[in-house]
Amino acid sequence: MRVSVLGYGEAGRRLAADLLAAGVEVAAFDVRRVTLAEGITLAPTAAAAVEGADLVLSLTTSAGAVDAVRAAAPYLGPETVYADMNASSPERKKEVGAELSKGLYVDVAILAPVQRAGIRTPVMACGPGANRFVELLQPVGASIDVVDGEPGVATARKLLRSIFMKSLATSVLEALTAGRAAGCEDWVRGQMVSELGSGGEALVDRLVTGTYQHARRRRHEMEDARDYGRRLGTPHEMTLASIEWLASIERGERGRES
């Protein structure tokens, strides 16, 4: 199997490394200047990266997803699976799929941080290429849940999950900040850990660290969740509050020790 990775950022690096370790031939392309791990081929263009590939993993950004598929589309084979794994809106996923005149498109929603489990990170997939996506990656340990529906359905479900997870993260931050001001942060943290049960300590750590580390990306994701909630006509006050928390972290108004 030959896999092309478009976007050699944090997630792209980890998935490429796991695939390489599983004996997969991996080529990568990034619009930025990057240093690739030994054994991974650096392609000079997106076209060179995807030509002859069985599977293309698009891990650019939501903003760059359409440009990436436009650059790659003419060079895909009829059976090449093009997996858009970017965190974006259902509408953006449909827009990406509309750019493909050949190949098998799959909307992939990543449901946990890739750095934690790599290729075994749980994902949800839908679209014409979903079943072939499973056939290609399940033998190397991928955890894929296929859902029925057109491209965008998997991403929409992820946004529903994000309403809970990102709101939980900002609630944790708010409670810890108040506890710190009241002089009982350790007690507040202990209460959270107790309620969350087994693995609670590690979860609180991940929520705090991950939110500060990826505030910008998570704000964009919650803005997509807000827009989705508006289209559904459902309440989204918690989503709005999470957006403000994340934006304030970006602005430097809420540091780790504030």
Short mmCIF file of C-alpha atoms in Angstrom, two decimals:
data_model
loop_
_atom_site.label_atom_id
_atom_site.label_comp_id
_atom_site.label_asym_id
_atom_site.label_seq_id
_atom_site.Cartn_x
_atom_site.Cartn_y
_atom_site.Cartn_z
CA MET A 1 0.00 0.00 0.00
CA ARG A 2 1.15 3.52 -0.77
CA VAL A 3 -0.22 6.38 1.32
CA SER A 4 0.10 10.10 0.69
CA VAL A 5 -0.11 12.53 3.60
CA LEU A 6 -1.06 16.10 2.69
CA GLY A 7 -0.17 18.28 5.65
CA TYR A 8 2.76 17.18 7.78
CA GLY A 9 1.74 18.81 11.04
CA GLU A 10 1.28 17.15 14.42
CA ALA A 11 -1.37 14.65 13.28
CA GLY A 12 0.24 14.05 9.90
CA ARG A 13 3.63 13.28 11.46
CA ARG A 14 2.18 10.78 13.92
CA LEU A 15 0.03 8.94 11.38
CA ALA A 16 2.85 8.85 8.85
CA ALA A 17 5.21 7.39 11.46
CA ASP A 18 2.73 4.68 12.45
CA LEU A 19 2.05 3.75 8.84
CA LEU A 20 5.76 3.59 8.08
CA ALA A 21 6.29 1.34 11.11
CA ALA A 22 3.55 -0.96 9.76
CA GLY A 23 5.44 -1.38 6.49
CA VAL A 24 3.44 1.12 4.45
CA GLU A 25 5.13 3.29 1.82
CA VAL A 26 4.49 6.93 2.78
CA ALA A 27 4.96 10.15 0.82
CA ALA A 28 4.19 13.55 2.34
CA PHE A 29 3.70 17.10 1.15
CA ASP A 30 3.29 20.33 3.08
CA VAL A 31 3.09 23.90 1.86
CA ARG A 32 5.48 24.84 4.66
CA ARG A 33 9.10 23.85 4.90
CA VAL A 34 9.17 20.72 7.08
CA THR A 35 11.64 18.07 8.14
CA LEU A 36 10.40 14.56 7.55
CA ALA A 37 11.18 11.48 9.57
CA GLU A 38 13.62 9.00 8.04
CA GLY A 39 11.91 6.67 5.58
CA ILE A 40 9.18 9.08 4.51
CA THR A 41 9.43 10.55 1.02
CA LEU A 42 9.13 14.33 0.76
CA ALA A 43 7.21 15.20 -2.40
CA PRO A 44 7.89 18.57 -4.07
CA THR A 45 4.21 19.08 -4.90
CA ALA A 46 0.81 17.74 -3.90
CA ALA A 47 0.54 16.21 -7.36
CA ALA A 48 3.78 14.27 -6.91
CA ALA A 49 2.69 13.14 -3.46
CA VAL A 50 -0.64 11.65 -4.53
CA GLU A 51 0.27 10.17 -7.92
CA GLY A 52 0.11 6.39 -7.65
CA ALA A 53 -1.24 6.48 -4.08
CA ASP A 54 -3.83 3.99 -2.86
CA LEU A 55 -4.87 6.35 -0.07
CA VAL A 56 -4.56 10.10 0.45
CA LEU A 57 -4.90 11.51 3.97
CA SER A 58 -5.67 15.22 3.88
CA LEU A 59 -4.49 16.72 7.16
CA THR A 60 -3.97 20.34 6.20
CA THR A 61 -6.36 22.78 7.89
CA SER A 62 -10.02 23.47 7.33
CA ALA A 63 -9.04 26.62 5.43
CA GLY A 64 -6.57 24.74 3.25
CA ALA A 65 -8.70 21.66 2.56
CA VAL A 66 -10.23 22.91 -0.68
CA ASP A 67 -6.90 24.12 -2.09
CA ALA A 68 -5.37 20.74 -1.20
CA VAL A 69 -8.00 18.71 -3.02
CA ARG A 70 -7.87 20.98 -6.06
CA ALA A 71 -4.12 20.44 -6.30
CA ALA A 72 -4.44 16.68 -5.87
CA ALA A 73 -7.65 15.81 -7.74
CA PRO A 74 -6.28 15.64 -11.33
CA TYR A 75 -3.61 13.15 -10.27
CA LEU A 76 -5.76 10.63 -8.39
CA GLY A 77 -6.46 7.18 -9.75
CA PRO A 78 -10.06 5.98 -10.13
CA GLU A 79 -9.74 3.75 -7.05
CA THR A 80 -7.67 6.12 -4.92
CA VAL A 81 -9.34 6.87 -1.59
CA TYR A 82 -9.22 10.57 -0.73
CA ALA A 83 -9.82 10.97 3.02
CA ASP A 84 -10.49 14.50 4.26
CA MET A 85 -9.52 14.25 7.94
CA ASN A 86 -9.56 17.96 8.67
CA ALA A 87 -11.66 19.43 11.47
CA SER A 88 -14.15 21.54 9.55
CA SER A 89 -17.84 22.04 8.93
CA PRO A 90 -20.15 19.58 7.13
CA GLU A 91 -20.47 22.16 4.35
CA ARG A 92 -16.71 22.32 3.87
CA LYS A 93 -16.56 18.52 3.65
CA LYS A 94 -19.20 18.58 0.90
CA GLU A 95 -17.25 21.31 -0.88
CA VAL A 96 -14.11 19.18 -0.83
CA GLY A 97 -15.99 16.16 -2.17
CA ALA A 98 -17.46 18.21 -5.01
CA GLU A 99 -13.92 18.90 -6.29
CA LEU A 100 -13.26 15.21 -6.99
CA SER A 101 -14.12 13.95 -10.46
CA LYS A 102 -12.45 10.59 -9.80
CA GLY A 103 -11.30 8.62 -6.82
CA LEU A 104 -13.31 7.60 -3.76
CA TYR A 105 -14.06 10.38 -1.30
CA VAL A 106 -14.46 9.81 2.43
CA ASP A 107 -15.34 12.31 5.15
CA VAL A 108 -13.34 11.32 8.23
CA ALA A 109 -14.02 12.80 11.66
CA ILE A 110 -11.21 12.30 14.20
CA LEU A 111 -12.72 11.67 17.64
CA ALA A 112 -9.67 11.97 19.91
CA PRO A 113 -6.20 13.56 19.86
CA VAL A 114 -4.06 11.74 17.28
CA GLN A 115 -0.93 12.20 19.37
CA ARG A 116 -2.39 9.91 22.03
CA ALA A 117 -3.07 6.79 19.96
CA GLY A 118 -1.77 7.47 16.45
CA ILE A 119 -3.24 5.18 13.81
CA ARG A 120 -5.46 3.60 16.50
CA THR A 121 -7.22 6.91 17.20
CA PRO A 122 -10.98 6.34 16.86
CA VAL A 123 -12.46 7.96 13.78
CA MET A 124 -15.85 8.06 12.09
CA ALA A 125 -16.15 7.82 8.32
CA CYS A 126 -18.85 8.26 5.71
CA GLY A 127 -19.13 8.76 1.97
CA PRO A 128 -18.38 6.70 -1.16
CA GLY A 129 -14.89 5.70 -0.02
CA ALA A 130 -15.71 4.76 3.57
CA ASN A 131 -15.73 0.98 3.19
CA ARG A 132 -12.56 0.98 1.10
CA PHE A 133 -10.97 3.27 3.72
CA VAL A 134 -11.67 0.56 6.31
CA GLU A 135 -10.24 -2.16 4.07
CA LEU A 136 -7.00 -0.24 3.67
CA LEU A 137 -6.41 0.87 7.24
CA GLN A 138 -8.00 -1.73 9.49
CA PRO A 139 -5.16 -4.23 8.86
CA VAL A 140 -2.68 -1.72 10.33
CA GLY A 141 -4.73 -1.20 13.49
CA ALA A 142 -7.07 1.67 12.63
CA SER A 143 -10.29 2.05 14.62
CA ILE A 144 -12.98 3.17 12.16
CA ASP A 145 -16.72 3.47 12.64
CA VAL A 146 -18.59 3.79 9.32
CA VAL A 147 -21.87 5.69 9.34
CA ASP A 148 -24.42 5.92 6.55
CA GLY A 149 -24.95 9.17 4.74
CA GLU A 150 -23.34 11.63 2.39
CA PRO A 151 -20.06 13.42 3.14
CA GLY A 152 -20.56 15.77 6.07
CA VAL A 153 -22.55 13.34 8.21
CA ALA A 154 -19.50 12.07 10.12
CA THR A 155 -18.24 15.60 10.68
CA ALA A 156 -21.68 16.72 11.90
CA ARG A 157 -21.65 13.96 14.51
CA LYS A 158 -18.20 15.02 15.65
CA LEU A 159 -19.49 18.57 16.16
CA LEU A 160 -22.23 17.23 18.42
CA ARG A 161 -19.57 15.43 20.46
CA SER A 162 -17.48 18.59 20.54
CA ILE A 163 -20.32 20.54 22.15
CA PHE A 164 -19.94 18.23 25.13
CA MET A 165 -16.16 17.76 25.19
CA LYS A 166 -15.09 21.37 24.60
CA SER A 167 -17.74 22.71 26.97
CA LEU A 168 -16.54 20.21 29.58
CA ALA A 169 -12.98 21.45 29.09
CA THR A 170 -13.88 25.11 29.54
CA SER A 171 -16.07 24.27 32.56
CA VAL A 172 -13.06 22.53 34.11
CA LEU A 173 -10.89 25.59 33.44
CA GLU A 174 -13.48 27.95 34.88
CA ALA A 175 -13.92 25.90 38.05
CA LEU A 176 -10.15 25.55 38.57
CA THR A 177 -9.63 29.28 38.02
CA ALA A 178 -12.31 30.11 40.59
CA GLY A 179 -10.89 27.52 42.97
CA ARG A 180 -7.45 29.07 42.65
CA ALA A 181 -8.85 32.50 43.45
CA ALA A 182 -10.67 31.06 46.47
CA GLY A 183 -7.56 29.26 47.70
CA CYS A 184 -8.95 25.75 47.23
CA GLU A 185 -7.95 24.73 43.71
CA ASP A 186 -6.71 21.29 44.82
CA TRP A 187 -10.05 20.59 46.50
CA VAL A 188 -12.00 21.61 43.38
CA ARG A 189 -9.78 19.44 41.22
CA GLY A 190 -10.26 16.52 43.59
CA GLN A 191 -14.03 16.88 43.32
CA MET A 192 -13.84 16.76 39.53
CA VAL A 193 -11.58 13.75 39.49
CA SER A 194 -13.87 11.92 41.92
CA GLU A 195 -16.95 12.57 39.79
CA LEU A 196 -15.22 11.57 36.54
CA GLY A 197 -14.24 8.20 38.01
CA SER A 198 -11.47 5.95 36.72
CA GLY A 199 -9.09 7.94 34.56
CA GLY A 200 -10.44 11.24 35.88
CA GLU A 201 -7.04 12.60 36.87
CA ALA A 202 -5.60 11.99 33.42
CA LEU A 203 -8.70 13.39 31.72
CA VAL A 204 -8.56 16.65 33.67
CA ASP A 205 -4.87 16.96 32.79
CA ARG A 206 -5.61 16.40 29.08
CA LEU A 207 -8.51 18.85 29.07
CA VAL A 208 -6.46 21.61 30.67
CA THR A 209 -3.26 21.06 28.69
CA GLY A 210 -4.98 20.43 25.36
CA THR A 211 -7.24 23.45 25.64
CA TYR A 212 -4.36 25.85 26.20
CA GLN A 213 -2.22 24.17 23.56
CA HIS A 214 -4.86 24.09 20.83
CA ALA A 215 -7.15 26.99 21.74
CA ARG A 216 -7.25 28.47 18.23
CA ARG A 217 -8.06 25.20 16.48
CA ARG A 218 -10.69 24.31 19.07
CA ARG A 219 -12.30 27.75 18.78
CA HIS A 220 -12.72 27.20 15.04
CA GLU A 221 -14.26 23.81 15.74
CA MET A 222 -16.72 25.29 18.23
CA GLU A 223 -17.63 28.03 15.77
CA ASP A 224 -18.57 25.26 13.34
CA ALA A 225 -20.58 23.63 16.15
CA ARG A 226 -22.34 26.94 16.81
CA ASP A 227 -23.25 27.29 13.14
CA TYR A 228 -24.51 23.71 13.07
CA GLY A 229 -26.63 24.34 16.15
CA ARG A 230 -28.13 27.40 14.51
CA ARG A 231 -29.05 25.36 11.45
CA LEU A 232 -30.63 22.72 13.66
CA GLY A 233 -32.51 25.42 15.55
CA THR A 234 -31.30 24.08 18.90
CA PRO A 235 -29.96 25.93 21.98
CA HIS A 236 -26.22 26.59 21.85
CA GLU A 237 -25.45 28.83 24.84
CA MET A 238 -22.76 26.46 26.17
CA THR A 239 -21.09 26.48 22.77
CA LEU A 240 -21.04 30.29 22.73
CA ALA A 241 -19.51 30.37 26.20
CA SER A 242 -16.83 27.89 25.15
CA ILE A 243 -15.98 30.02 22.12
CA GLU A 244 -15.46 33.04 24.37
CA TRP A 245 -13.26 31.06 26.78
CA LEU A 246 -11.10 29.78 23.93
CA ALA A 247 -10.88 33.22 22.33
CA SER A 248 -9.77 34.73 25.64
CA ILE A 249 -6.98 32.15 25.90
CA GLU A 250 -5.86 33.09 22.38
CA ARG A 251 -5.82 36.77 23.40
CA GLY A 252 -3.60 35.91 26.35
CA GLU A 253 -6.20 37.02 28.88
CA ARG A 254 -6.36 33.68 30.67
CA GLY A 255 -2.96 32.18 31.21
CA ARG A 256 -2.35 28.87 32.93
CA GLU A 257 -1.58 30.62 36.21
CA SER A 258 -4.19 33.42 36.00
#
